[in-house]
């Protein structure tokens, strides 16, 4: 389970983001058949990646520099935010 800011609401009992901190990739596992929208931005606001997926996604971080990033995740009309640390 993952708790996402800013509202402190749980996205869903069936959603997981791991590992965090991450080195080469992160895994996002959600509910089967549910469509998610993902944006990863730097702390300065630069868009690192944008993707839509259904159920689960593996994100390759090999070209992403070490640092703290904001992960914005949307499902339906709800949006959530969490932090991801890339560290090698």
mmCIF file of N, CA and C in Angstrom:
data_model
loop_
_atom_site.group_PDB
_atom_site.id
_atom_site.type_symbol
_atom_site.label_atom_id
_atom_site.label_comp_id
_atom_site.label_asym_id
_atom_site.label_seq_id
_atom_site.Cartn_x
_atom_site.Cartn_y
_atom_site.Cartn_z
ATOM 1 N N UNK A 1 0.833 -1.187 0.000
ATOM 2 C CA UNK A 1 0.000 0.000 0.000
ATOM 3 C C UNK A 1 0.873 1.243 0.000
ATOM 4 N N UNK A 2 0.376 2.285 -0.559
ATOM 5 C CA UNK A 2 1.109 3.550 -0.590
ATOM 6 C C UNK A 2 0.169 4.675 -0.214
ATOM 7 N N UNK A 3 0.650 5.550 0.646
ATOM 8 C CA UNK A 3 -0.124 6.729 1.003
ATOM 9 C C UNK A 3 0.472 7.903 0.248
ATOM 10 N N UNK A 4 -0.373 8.643 -0.427
ATOM 11 C CA UNK A 4 0.096 9.715 -1.288
ATOM 12 C C UNK A 4 -0.345 11.066 -0.755
ATOM 13 N N UNK A 5 0.539 12.050 -0.804
ATOM 14 C CA UNK A 5 0.218 13.424 -0.423
ATOM 15 C C UNK A 5 -0.553 14.066 -1.567
ATOM 16 N N UNK A 6 -1.159 15.214 -1.474
ATOM 17 C CA UNK A 6 -1.132 16.113 -0.328
ATOM 18 C C UNK A 6 -2.255 15.870 0.657
ATOM 19 N N UNK A 7 -3.231 15.073 0.313
ATOM 20 C CA UNK A 7 -4.380 14.931 1.188
ATOM 21 C C UNK A 7 -4.214 13.804 2.195
ATOM 22 N N UNK A 8 -3.153 13.037 2.071
ATOM 23 C CA UNK A 8 -2.959 11.916 2.968
ATOM 24 C C UNK A 8 -3.946 10.791 2.708
ATOM 25 N N UNK A 9 -4.561 10.806 1.528
ATOM 26 C CA UNK A 9 -5.517 9.762 1.184
ATOM 27 C C UNK A 9 -4.795 8.582 0.564
ATOM 28 N N UNK A 10 -5.319 7.433 0.807
ATOM 29 C CA UNK A 10 -4.784 6.249 0.172
ATOM 30 C C UNK A 10 -5.377 6.155 -1.218
ATOM 31 N N UNK A 11 -4.549 5.971 -2.222
ATOM 32 C CA UNK A 11 -5.046 5.884 -3.593
ATOM 33 C C UNK A 11 -5.970 4.678 -3.725
ATOM 34 N N UNK A 12 -5.499 3.560 -3.327
ATOM 35 C CA UNK A 12 -6.290 2.331 -3.338
ATOM 36 C C UNK A 12 -5.537 1.292 -2.537
ATOM 37 N N UNK A 13 -6.241 0.368 -1.977
ATOM 38 C CA UNK A 13 -5.587 -0.710 -1.226
ATOM 39 C C UNK A 13 -4.781 -1.606 -2.144
ATOM 40 N N UNK A 14 -5.076 -1.561 -3.438
ATOM 41 C CA UNK A 14 -4.434 -2.455 -4.387
ATOM 42 C C UNK A 14 -3.327 -1.786 -5.193
ATOM 43 N N UNK A 15 -2.829 -0.625 -4.748
ATOM 44 C CA UNK A 15 -1.805 0.072 -5.503
ATOM 45 C C UNK A 15 -0.480 0.047 -4.750
ATOM 46 N N UNK A 16 0.595 -0.240 -5.483
ATOM 47 C CA UNK A 16 1.928 -0.257 -4.878
ATOM 48 C C UNK A 16 2.924 0.408 -5.810
ATOM 49 N N UNK A 17 3.857 1.141 -5.228
ATOM 50 C CA UNK A 17 4.971 1.749 -5.945
ATOM 51 C C UNK A 17 6.228 1.313 -5.206
ATOM 52 N N UNK A 18 7.144 0.662 -5.914
ATOM 53 C CA UNK A 18 8.360 0.166 -5.269
ATOM 54 C C UNK A 18 9.460 -0.009 -6.293
ATOM 55 N N UNK A 19 10.740 -0.078 -5.917
ATOM 56 C CA UNK A 19 11.251 0.316 -4.611
ATOM 57 C C UNK A 19 11.345 1.833 -4.519
ATOM 58 N N UNK A 20 11.418 2.334 -3.341
ATOM 59 C CA UNK A 20 11.597 3.769 -3.109
ATOM 60 C C UNK A 20 12.387 3.925 -1.817
ATOM 61 N N UNK A 21 13.665 4.306 -1.900
ATOM 62 C CA UNK A 21 14.378 4.851 -3.054
ATOM 63 C C UNK A 21 14.611 3.800 -4.145
ATOM 64 N N UNK A 22 14.782 4.315 -5.374
ATOM 65 C CA UNK A 22 14.964 3.468 -6.546
ATOM 66 C C UNK A 22 16.320 3.737 -7.172
ATOM 67 N N UNK A 23 16.810 2.760 -7.940
ATOM 68 C CA UNK A 23 18.073 2.973 -8.644
ATOM 69 C C UNK A 23 17.862 2.957 -10.158
ATOM 70 N N UNK A 24 17.453 1.826 -10.720
ATOM 71 C CA UNK A 24 17.336 1.718 -12.176
ATOM 72 C C UNK A 24 15.905 1.667 -12.693
ATOM 73 N N UNK A 25 14.952 1.296 -11.849
ATOM 74 C CA UNK A 25 13.559 1.246 -12.273
ATOM 75 C C UNK A 25 12.633 1.251 -11.066
ATOM 76 N N UNK A 26 11.390 1.686 -11.328
ATOM 77 C CA UNK A 26 10.338 1.582 -10.324
ATOM 78 C C UNK A 26 9.179 0.814 -10.940
ATOM 79 N N UNK A 27 8.443 0.159 -10.083
ATOM 80 C CA UNK A 27 7.289 -0.622 -10.496
ATOM 81 C C UNK A 27 6.044 0.010 -9.898
ATOM 82 N N UNK A 28 5.047 0.200 -10.722
ATOM 83 C CA UNK A 28 3.758 0.707 -10.269
ATOM 84 C C UNK A 28 2.733 -0.385 -10.558
ATOM 85 N N UNK A 29 2.125 -0.880 -9.520
ATOM 86 C CA UNK A 29 1.136 -1.940 -9.664
ATOM 87 C C UNK A 29 -0.188 -1.466 -9.099
ATOM 88 N N UNK A 30 -1.177 -1.375 -9.965
ATOM 89 C CA UNK A 30 -2.507 -0.949 -9.556
ATOM 90 C C UNK A 30 -3.523 -2.031 -9.805
ATOM 91 N N UNK A 31 -4.759 -1.646 -9.759
ATOM 92 C CA UNK A 31 -5.858 -2.584 -9.977
ATOM 93 C C UNK A 31 -5.943 -2.965 -11.456
ATOM 94 N N UNK A 32 -6.138 -4.220 -11.722
ATOM 95 C CA UNK A 32 -6.265 -4.714 -13.085
ATOM 96 C C UNK A 32 -7.443 -4.032 -13.777
ATOM 97 N N UNK A 33 -7.209 -3.546 -14.985
ATOM 98 C CA UNK A 33 -8.263 -2.918 -15.761
ATOM 99 C C UNK A 33 -8.493 -1.445 -15.469
ATOM 100 N N UNK A 34 -7.762 -0.889 -14.496
ATOM 101 C CA UNK A 34 -7.915 0.525 -14.141
ATOM 102 C C UNK A 34 -6.880 1.340 -14.904
ATOM 103 N N UNK A 35 -7.314 2.446 -15.533
ATOM 104 C CA UNK A 35 -6.418 3.312 -16.299
ATOM 105 C C UNK A 35 -5.850 4.411 -15.401
ATOM 106 N N UNK A 36 -4.533 4.528 -15.395
ATOM 107 C CA UNK A 36 -3.820 5.521 -14.612
ATOM 108 C C UNK A 36 -3.062 6.460 -15.544
ATOM 109 N N UNK A 37 -2.899 7.704 -15.133
ATOM 110 C CA UNK A 37 -2.035 8.660 -15.830
ATOM 111 C C UNK A 37 -0.909 9.025 -14.874
ATOM 112 N N UNK A 38 0.303 9.067 -15.394
ATOM 113 C CA UNK A 38 1.485 9.288 -14.574
ATOM 114 C C UNK A 38 2.319 10.418 -15.144
ATOM 115 N N UNK A 39 2.773 11.308 -14.287
ATOM 116 C CA UNK A 39 3.782 12.305 -14.637
ATOM 117 C C UNK A 39 4.838 12.299 -13.552
ATOM 118 N N UNK A 40 6.080 12.344 -13.968
ATOM 119 C CA UNK A 40 7.198 12.445 -13.039
ATOM 120 C C UNK A 40 7.897 13.759 -13.336
ATOM 121 N N UNK A 41 8.022 14.621 -12.320
ATOM 122 C CA UNK A 41 8.646 15.929 -12.503
ATOM 123 C C UNK A 41 9.759 16.112 -11.486
ATOM 124 N N UNK A 42 10.738 16.917 -11.858
ATOM 125 C CA UNK A 42 11.816 17.251 -10.933
ATOM 126 C C UNK A 42 11.294 18.252 -9.910
ATOM 127 N N UNK A 43 12.059 18.471 -8.865
ATOM 128 C CA UNK A 43 11.642 19.437 -7.845
ATOM 129 C C UNK A 43 11.632 20.858 -8.398
ATOM 130 N N UNK A 44 12.292 21.089 -9.537
ATOM 131 C CA UNK A 44 12.248 22.407 -10.180
ATOM 132 C C UNK A 44 11.077 22.531 -11.162
ATOM 133 N N UNK A 45 10.303 21.432 -11.337
ATOM 134 C CA UNK A 45 9.129 21.471 -12.186
ATOM 135 C C UNK A 45 9.317 20.948 -13.596
ATOM 136 N N UNK A 46 10.530 20.494 -13.948
ATOM 137 C CA UNK A 46 10.782 19.964 -15.292
ATOM 138 C C UNK A 46 10.133 18.590 -15.442
ATOM 139 N N UNK A 47 9.417 18.384 -16.545
ATOM 140 C CA UNK A 47 8.770 17.103 -16.816
ATOM 141 C C UNK A 47 9.826 16.072 -17.200
ATOM 142 N N UNK A 48 9.888 14.981 -16.447
ATOM 143 C CA UNK A 48 10.852 13.909 -16.701
ATOM 144 C C UNK A 48 10.214 12.832 -17.570
ATOM 145 N N UNK A 49 8.963 12.465 -17.259
ATOM 146 C CA UNK A 49 8.256 11.488 -18.072
ATOM 147 C C UNK A 49 6.758 11.639 -17.873
ATOM 148 N N UNK A 50 6.035 11.171 -18.862
ATOM 149 C CA UNK A 50 4.581 11.183 -18.829
ATOM 150 C C UNK A 50 4.112 9.899 -19.495
ATOM 151 N N UNK A 51 3.148 9.222 -18.866
ATOM 152 C CA UNK A 51 2.710 7.948 -19.408
ATOM 153 C C UNK A 51 1.304 7.641 -18.911
ATOM 154 N N UNK A 52 0.589 6.848 -19.675
ATOM 155 C CA UNK A 52 -0.687 6.296 -19.238
ATOM 156 C C UNK A 52 -0.546 4.788 -19.261
ATOM 157 N N UNK A 53 -1.178 4.135 -18.294
ATOM 158 C CA UNK A 53 -1.076 2.683 -18.246
ATOM 159 C C UNK A 53 -2.329 2.102 -17.610
ATOM 160 N N UNK A 54 -2.535 0.837 -17.882
ATOM 161 C CA UNK A 54 -3.653 0.106 -17.299
ATOM 162 C C UNK A 54 -3.068 -0.992 -16.415
ATOM 163 N N UNK A 55 -3.392 -0.932 -15.135
ATOM 164 C CA UNK A 55 -2.977 -1.975 -14.199
ATOM 165 C C UNK A 55 -1.595 -1.801 -13.625
ATOM 166 N N UNK A 56 -0.552 -1.948 -14.456
ATOM 167 C CA UNK A 56 0.805 -1.870 -13.931
ATOM 168 C C UNK A 56 1.759 -1.301 -14.979
ATOM 169 N N UNK A 57 2.900 -0.837 -14.474
ATOM 170 C CA UNK A 57 3.899 -0.212 -15.344
ATOM 171 C C UNK A 57 5.269 -0.339 -14.702
ATOM 172 N N UNK A 58 6.284 -0.601 -15.527
ATOM 173 C CA UNK A 58 7.676 -0.551 -15.091
ATOM 174 C C UNK A 58 8.296 0.675 -15.734
ATOM 175 N N UNK A 59 8.897 1.544 -14.914
ATOM 176 C CA UNK A 59 9.508 2.773 -15.400
ATOM 177 C C UNK A 59 11.020 2.634 -15.323
ATOM 178 N N UNK A 60 11.689 2.743 -16.477
ATOM 179 C CA UNK A 60 13.144 2.683 -16.545
ATOM 180 C C UNK A 60 13.714 4.034 -16.113
ATOM 181 N N UNK A 61 14.583 4.023 -15.103
ATOM 182 C CA UNK A 61 15.167 5.248 -14.565
ATOM 183 C C UNK A 61 16.651 5.397 -14.884
ATOM 184 N N UNK A 62 17.193 4.559 -15.766
ATOM 185 C CA UNK A 62 18.627 4.566 -16.037
ATOM 186 C C UNK A 62 19.130 5.915 -16.531
ATOM 187 N N UNK A 63 18.302 6.654 -17.274
ATOM 188 C CA UNK A 63 18.747 7.950 -17.798
ATOM 189 C C UNK A 63 18.326 9.114 -16.893
ATOM 190 N N UNK A 64 17.696 8.820 -15.757
ATOM 191 C CA UNK A 64 17.248 9.854 -14.824
ATOM 192 C C UNK A 64 18.341 10.095 -13.788
ATOM 193 N N UNK A 65 18.817 11.324 -13.652
ATOM 194 C CA UNK A 65 19.871 11.607 -12.668
ATOM 195 C C UNK A 65 19.396 11.369 -11.235
ATOM 196 N N UNK A 66 20.355 11.115 -10.348
ATOM 197 C CA UNK A 66 20.039 10.990 -8.928
ATOM 198 C C UNK A 66 19.308 12.238 -8.462
ATOM 199 N N UNK A 67 18.358 12.061 -7.569
ATOM 200 C CA UNK A 67 17.653 13.206 -7.013
ATOM 201 C C UNK A 67 16.263 12.840 -6.549
ATOM 202 N N UNK A 68 15.557 13.845 -6.064
ATOM 203 C CA UNK A 68 14.195 13.690 -5.580
ATOM 204 C C UNK A 68 13.231 14.141 -6.673
ATOM 205 N N UNK A 69 12.205 13.354 -6.921
ATOM 206 C CA UNK A 69 11.236 13.638 -7.967
ATOM 207 C C UNK A 69 9.824 13.539 -7.397
ATOM 208 N N UNK A 70 8.916 14.255 -8.036
ATOM 209 C CA UNK A 70 7.509 14.224 -7.665
ATOM 210 C C UNK A 70 6.771 13.361 -8.682
ATOM 211 N N UNK A 71 6.017 12.412 -8.184
ATOM 212 C CA UNK A 71 5.226 11.535 -9.028
ATOM 213 C C UNK A 71 3.772 11.943 -8.886
ATOM 214 N N UNK A 72 3.174 12.412 -9.981
ATOM 215 C CA UNK A 72 1.762 12.783 -10.006
ATOM 216 C C UNK A 72 0.999 11.659 -10.681
ATOM 217 N N UNK A 73 0.018 11.127 -9.983
ATOM 218 C CA UNK A 73 -0.742 9.994 -10.479
ATOM 219 C C UNK A 73 -2.218 10.350 -10.479
ATOM 220 N N UNK A 74 -2.886 10.097 -11.586
ATOM 221 C CA UNK A 74 -4.318 10.369 -11.700
ATOM 222 C C UNK A 74 -5.041 9.082 -12.051
ATOM 223 N N UNK A 75 -6.191 8.911 -11.419
ATOM 224 C CA UNK A 75 -7.078 7.803 -11.742
ATOM 225 C C UNK A 75 -8.493 8.366 -11.671
ATOM 226 N N UNK A 76 -9.200 8.300 -12.799
ATOM 227 C CA UNK A 76 -10.521 8.913 -12.857
ATOM 228 C C UNK A 76 -10.418 10.410 -12.623
ATOM 229 N N UNK A 77 -11.201 10.924 -11.700
ATOM 230 C CA UNK A 77 -11.172 12.364 -11.408
ATOM 231 C C UNK A 77 -10.283 12.694 -10.211
ATOM 232 N N UNK A 78 -9.583 11.709 -9.673
ATOM 233 C CA UNK A 78 -8.719 11.930 -8.507
ATOM 234 C C UNK A 78 -7.267 12.021 -8.927
ATOM 235 N N UNK A 79 -6.548 12.937 -8.279
ATOM 236 C CA UNK A 79 -5.112 13.086 -8.518
ATOM 237 C C UNK A 79 -4.379 12.971 -7.195
ATOM 238 N N UNK A 80 -3.213 12.349 -7.234
ATOM 239 C CA UNK A 80 -2.421 12.115 -6.055
ATOM 240 C C UNK A 80 -0.961 12.411 -6.357
ATOM 241 N N UNK A 81 -0.193 12.635 -5.308
ATOM 242 C CA UNK A 81 1.212 12.999 -5.462
ATOM 243 C C UNK A 81 2.040 12.282 -4.400
ATOM 244 N N UNK A 82 3.212 11.826 -4.803
ATOM 245 C CA UNK A 82 4.168 11.258 -3.860
ATOM 246 C C UNK A 82 5.569 11.587 -4.347
ATOM 247 N N UNK A 83 6.558 11.344 -3.503
ATOM 248 C CA UNK A 83 7.947 11.615 -3.850
ATOM 249 C C UNK A 83 8.674 10.308 -4.121
ATOM 250 N N UNK A 84 9.584 10.350 -5.085
ATOM 251 C CA UNK A 84 10.414 9.207 -5.412
ATOM 252 C C UNK A 84 11.863 9.665 -5.393
ATOM 253 N N UNK A 85 12.701 8.939 -4.692
ATOM 254 C CA UNK A 85 14.125 9.242 -4.627
ATOM 255 C C UNK A 85 14.876 8.303 -5.555
ATOM 256 N N UNK A 86 15.633 8.867 -6.507
ATOM 257 C CA UNK A 86 16.494 8.079 -7.385
ATOM 258 C C UNK A 86 17.904 8.198 -6.824
ATOM 259 N N UNK A 87 18.466 7.060 -6.447
ATOM 260 C CA UNK A 87 19.784 7.047 -5.802
ATOM 261 C C UNK A 87 20.533 5.788 -6.213
ATOM 262 N N UNK A 88 21.752 5.990 -6.724
ATOM 263 C CA UNK A 88 22.568 4.836 -7.145
ATOM 264 C C UNK A 88 23.837 4.753 -6.337
#
